[in-house]
XYZ file of C-alpha atoms in Angstrom:
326
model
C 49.927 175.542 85.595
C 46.602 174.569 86.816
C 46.771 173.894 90.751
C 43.845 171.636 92.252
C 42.337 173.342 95.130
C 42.841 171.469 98.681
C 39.802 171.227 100.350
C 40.249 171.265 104.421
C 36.862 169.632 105.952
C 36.473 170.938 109.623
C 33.475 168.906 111.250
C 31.275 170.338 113.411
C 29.556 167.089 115.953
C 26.589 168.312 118.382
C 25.781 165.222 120.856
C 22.122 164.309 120.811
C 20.342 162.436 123.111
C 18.585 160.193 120.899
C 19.545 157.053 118.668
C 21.212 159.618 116.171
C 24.015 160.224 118.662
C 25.289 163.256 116.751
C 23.892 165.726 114.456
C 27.025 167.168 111.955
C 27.670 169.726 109.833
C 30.556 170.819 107.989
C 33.098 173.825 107.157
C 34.982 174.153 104.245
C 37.731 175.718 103.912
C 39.632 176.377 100.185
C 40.957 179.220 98.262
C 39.256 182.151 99.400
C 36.094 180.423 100.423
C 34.585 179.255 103.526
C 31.712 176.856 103.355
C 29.046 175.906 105.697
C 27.753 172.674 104.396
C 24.417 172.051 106.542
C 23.133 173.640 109.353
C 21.767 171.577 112.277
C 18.892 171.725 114.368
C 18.074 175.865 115.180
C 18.479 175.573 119.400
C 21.898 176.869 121.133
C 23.496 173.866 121.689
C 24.213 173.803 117.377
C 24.861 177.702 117.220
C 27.269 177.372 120.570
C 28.739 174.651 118.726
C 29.015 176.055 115.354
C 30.556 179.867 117.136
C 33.058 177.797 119.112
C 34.466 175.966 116.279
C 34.726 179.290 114.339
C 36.665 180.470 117.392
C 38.733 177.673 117.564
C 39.590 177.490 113.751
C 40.613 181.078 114.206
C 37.684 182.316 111.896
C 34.608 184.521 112.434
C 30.830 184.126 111.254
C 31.539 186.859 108.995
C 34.110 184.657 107.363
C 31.243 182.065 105.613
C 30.983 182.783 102.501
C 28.118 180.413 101.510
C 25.739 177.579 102.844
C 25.135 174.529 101.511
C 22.563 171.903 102.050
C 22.633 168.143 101.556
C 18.778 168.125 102.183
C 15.594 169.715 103.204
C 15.641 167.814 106.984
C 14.892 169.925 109.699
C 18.303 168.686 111.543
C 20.192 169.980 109.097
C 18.744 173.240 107.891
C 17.875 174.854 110.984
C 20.655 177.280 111.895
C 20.466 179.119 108.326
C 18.107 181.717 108.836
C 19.997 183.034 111.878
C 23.363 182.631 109.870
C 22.219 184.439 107.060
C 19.715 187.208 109.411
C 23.151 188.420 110.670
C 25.245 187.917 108.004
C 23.691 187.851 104.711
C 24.759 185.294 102.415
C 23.928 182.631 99.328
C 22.454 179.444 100.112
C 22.327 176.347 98.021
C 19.913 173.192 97.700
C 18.926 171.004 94.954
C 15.803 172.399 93.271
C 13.288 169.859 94.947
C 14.514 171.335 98.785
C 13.017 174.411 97.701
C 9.098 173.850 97.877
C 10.495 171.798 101.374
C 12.105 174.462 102.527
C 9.526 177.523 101.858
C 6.596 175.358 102.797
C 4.889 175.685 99.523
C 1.160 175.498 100.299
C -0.252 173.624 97.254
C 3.352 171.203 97.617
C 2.422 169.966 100.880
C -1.440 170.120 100.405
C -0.700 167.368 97.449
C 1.497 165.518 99.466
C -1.334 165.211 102.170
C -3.089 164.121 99.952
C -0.617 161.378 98.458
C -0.630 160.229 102.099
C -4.071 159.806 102.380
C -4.429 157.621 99.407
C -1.503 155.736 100.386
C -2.502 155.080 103.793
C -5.850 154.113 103.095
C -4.909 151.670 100.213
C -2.462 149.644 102.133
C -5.370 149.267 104.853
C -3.764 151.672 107.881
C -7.722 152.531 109.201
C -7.866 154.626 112.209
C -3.621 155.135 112.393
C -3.368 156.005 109.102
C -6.941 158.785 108.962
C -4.881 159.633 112.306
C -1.376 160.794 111.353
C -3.726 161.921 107.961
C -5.257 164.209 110.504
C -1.833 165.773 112.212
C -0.364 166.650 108.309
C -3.040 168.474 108.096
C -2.700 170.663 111.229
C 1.322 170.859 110.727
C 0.357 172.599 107.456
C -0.995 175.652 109.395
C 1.439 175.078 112.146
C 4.349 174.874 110.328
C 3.922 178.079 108.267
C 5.887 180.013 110.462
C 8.992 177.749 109.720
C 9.212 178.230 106.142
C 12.886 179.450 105.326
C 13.220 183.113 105.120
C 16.398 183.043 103.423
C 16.294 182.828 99.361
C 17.505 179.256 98.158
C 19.678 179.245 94.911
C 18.424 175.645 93.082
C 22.094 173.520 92.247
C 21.643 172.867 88.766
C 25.604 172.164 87.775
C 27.137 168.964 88.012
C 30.146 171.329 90.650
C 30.049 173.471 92.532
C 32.916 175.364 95.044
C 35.318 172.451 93.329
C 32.971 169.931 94.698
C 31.336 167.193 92.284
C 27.521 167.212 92.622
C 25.894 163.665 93.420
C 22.386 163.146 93.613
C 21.802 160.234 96.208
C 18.220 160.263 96.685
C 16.648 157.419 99.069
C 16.200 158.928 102.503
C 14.550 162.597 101.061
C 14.125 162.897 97.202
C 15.918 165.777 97.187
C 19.118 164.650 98.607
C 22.791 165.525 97.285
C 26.063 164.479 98.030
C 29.937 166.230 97.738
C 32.529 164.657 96.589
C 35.827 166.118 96.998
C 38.019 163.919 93.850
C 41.009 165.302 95.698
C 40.676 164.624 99.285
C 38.787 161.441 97.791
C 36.093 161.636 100.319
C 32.098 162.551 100.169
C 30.270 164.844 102.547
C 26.658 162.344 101.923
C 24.062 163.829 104.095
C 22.381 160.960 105.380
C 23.112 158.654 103.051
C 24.877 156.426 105.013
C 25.408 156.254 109.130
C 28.209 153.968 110.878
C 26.194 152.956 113.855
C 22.069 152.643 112.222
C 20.501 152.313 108.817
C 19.360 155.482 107.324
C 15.768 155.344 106.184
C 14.695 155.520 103.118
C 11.553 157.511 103.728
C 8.737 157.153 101.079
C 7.460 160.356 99.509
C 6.108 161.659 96.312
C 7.507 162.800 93.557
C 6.645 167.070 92.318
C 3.517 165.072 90.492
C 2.212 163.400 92.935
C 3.924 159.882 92.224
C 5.287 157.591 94.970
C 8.866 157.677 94.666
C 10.453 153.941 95.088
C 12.350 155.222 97.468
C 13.916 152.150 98.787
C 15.013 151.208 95.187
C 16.758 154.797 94.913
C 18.205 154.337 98.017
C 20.024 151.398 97.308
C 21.094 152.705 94.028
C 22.812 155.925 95.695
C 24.560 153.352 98.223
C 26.354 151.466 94.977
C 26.896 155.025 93.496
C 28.954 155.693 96.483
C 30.632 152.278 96.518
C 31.231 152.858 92.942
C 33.900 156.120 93.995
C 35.915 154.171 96.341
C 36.116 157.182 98.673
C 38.249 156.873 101.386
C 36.035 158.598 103.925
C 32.310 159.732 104.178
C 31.491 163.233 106.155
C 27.733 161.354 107.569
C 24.857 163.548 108.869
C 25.063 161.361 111.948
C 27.383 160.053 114.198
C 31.106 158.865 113.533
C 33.288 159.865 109.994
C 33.471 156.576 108.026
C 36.639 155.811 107.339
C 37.016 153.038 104.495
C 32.979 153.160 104.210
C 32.717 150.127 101.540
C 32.088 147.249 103.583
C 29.365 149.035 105.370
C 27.476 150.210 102.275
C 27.824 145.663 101.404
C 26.282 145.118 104.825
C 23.642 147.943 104.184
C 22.664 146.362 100.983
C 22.850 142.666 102.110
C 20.334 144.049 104.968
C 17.954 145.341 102.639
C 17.787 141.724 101.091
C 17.562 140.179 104.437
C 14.209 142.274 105.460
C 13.244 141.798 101.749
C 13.317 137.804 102.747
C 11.340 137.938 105.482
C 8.727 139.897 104.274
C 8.388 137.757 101.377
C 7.922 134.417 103.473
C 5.295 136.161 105.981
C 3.556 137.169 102.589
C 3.489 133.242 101.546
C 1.897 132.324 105.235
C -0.807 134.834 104.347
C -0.369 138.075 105.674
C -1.373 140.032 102.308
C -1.032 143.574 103.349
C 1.066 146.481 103.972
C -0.693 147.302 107.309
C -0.790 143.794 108.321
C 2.728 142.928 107.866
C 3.873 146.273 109.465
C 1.716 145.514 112.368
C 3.465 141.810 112.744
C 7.234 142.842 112.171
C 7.127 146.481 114.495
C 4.021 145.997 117.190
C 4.775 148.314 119.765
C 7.171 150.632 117.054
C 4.646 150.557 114.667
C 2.347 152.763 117.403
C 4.795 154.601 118.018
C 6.783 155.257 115.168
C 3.800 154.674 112.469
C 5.102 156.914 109.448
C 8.398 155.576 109.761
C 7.082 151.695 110.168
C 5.328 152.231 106.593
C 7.632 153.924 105.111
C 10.222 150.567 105.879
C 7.348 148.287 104.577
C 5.786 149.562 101.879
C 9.871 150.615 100.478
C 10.381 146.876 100.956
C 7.529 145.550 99.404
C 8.568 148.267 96.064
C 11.527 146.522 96.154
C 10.383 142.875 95.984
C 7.931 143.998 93.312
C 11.138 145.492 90.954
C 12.850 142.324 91.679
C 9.514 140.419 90.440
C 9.067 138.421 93.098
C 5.638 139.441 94.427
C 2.359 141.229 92.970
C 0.108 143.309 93.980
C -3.798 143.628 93.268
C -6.191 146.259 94.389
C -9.077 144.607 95.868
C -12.076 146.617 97.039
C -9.616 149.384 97.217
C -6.695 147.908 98.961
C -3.434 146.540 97.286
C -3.293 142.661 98.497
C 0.691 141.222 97.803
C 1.060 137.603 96.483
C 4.172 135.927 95.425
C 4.802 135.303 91.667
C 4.659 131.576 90.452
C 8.662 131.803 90.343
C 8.488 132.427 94.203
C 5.867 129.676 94.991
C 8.726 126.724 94.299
């Protein structure tokens, strides 16, 4: 008689100072196998944290038997080349971490470049040739942090009894767990209880602007679709009974959607210009963020055919479609 394996999820919650709250990653414990799904940021306060719930749980880093990762983020990859420098063992990521994660030269040389073209056709001047500018220099600077440990691309639909979900949106590489027996989805960043997760724009392997917004939303109602009973966030509280929030994520999404739409009927035709209106001091501050909110938003009016865009003297200019002008 086939016996379905129990899956016991033991989370692991560091306090953070900023708006995050928590950064979390996971052990799993079934059969034979101990799990580390994520790895936090790489500072003490997530290897203290990840030791002393070892400790706690009765277990030993020598127990892990593999690492997982949800995504290519630097929160939640950071402790595995320390894990796996002491105690050598696999790790897993969906193919498209794995350019991410070894800081592939020519990867991240073509997405400067997709950068530059984007900022400079949605009008971004001086902020956009700016943060242009500081991709540039974290290319050399960031060498150093390429992962030393060898990645093993996911390329079956399970995995350690877990279902594989792609839930791209907020990286393009992002997967999510789900455990059919425990009902319940370890999802990355997919979706937070207390903040929206972003949906950060990016390109594609090619070279192609991802809609990321779009794909967002579309790994949201794949999660509503399961009916979990709990998601294991990369942030912040467990969601218990996590439906309604996806619905109020969503009906968000439509909300900003609105806005932007009527600020692009009083005029304000670009990217820049309506980031500038909506964020002011944030969009300073926060400027590749701020973009990648508008520009995901104004994808998303564009699949639902309610605005158009033309390049004029190289800049995209957004209008509303007749339908929209009633």
């Amino acid at each position: 008689m086939y016996i379905l394996a129990v899956i016991e999820i033991i989370p692991i919650l560091v306090p953070v100072k900023f708006d995050l709250k928590t950064v979390n990653f996971y052990l799993i414990k079934q059969n034979k196998s101990l799990t580390l799904i994520d790895g936090g940021y790489n500072d003490e306060q997530c290897w203290n944290a990840l030791i002393s719930t070892l400790e706690n749980n009765n277990l030993q880093l020598r127990d892990l038997t593999e690492i997982i990762l949800t995504h290519h983020h630097v929160d939640h990859v950071g402790l595995v080349d320390r894990i796996v420098s002491k105690h050598p063992i696999p790790v897993y990521a969906s193919p498209l971490s794995i350019p991410r994660l070894k800081r592939d030269k020519a990867f991240f040389e073509m997405r400067v470049e997709f950068f530059s073209n984007l900022y400079r056709s949605n009008d971004c001047g001086e902020k956009g040739e700016k943060q242009i500018a500081y991709l540039h220099k974290a290319i050399r600077n960031n060498q150093k942090k390429a992962m030393q440990a060898d990645v093993i691309g996911i390329t079956e639909p399970t995995l350690l009894n877990f279902e594989v979900i792609q839930v791209p949106g907020h990286a393009p590489d992002q997967l999510a767990f789900l455990d059919k027996t425990g009902n319940q989805l370890i999802a990355g960043d997919l979706l937070i209880e207390h903040i929206s997760s972003n949906a950060l724009v990016e390109p594609d392997e090619h070279g192609n602007k991802l809609p990321s917004l779009i794909q967002h939303n579309d790994s949201l109602s794949k999660c509503m679709s399961l009916n979990v009973d709990r998601v294991y966030s990369g942030h912040g509280k467990i969601i218990n009974n996590p439906n309604p929030l996806i619905k109020k994520r969503l009906e968000r999404t439509e909300e900003k959607a609105e806005r932007l739409l009527n600020q692009i009927k009083s005029g304000i035709t670009t990217a820049n210009g309506l980031a500038e209106v909506n964020y002011k001091k944030i969009y300073e501050q926060q400027f590749s963020l701020v973009m990648s909110e508008i520009i995901g938003h104004l994808d998303y009016l564009e699949h639902k055919q309610k605005i158009q865009k033309d390049l004029l003297h190289g800049i995209w200019q957004y209008s509303v479609t007749s339908a929209c002008k009633i």
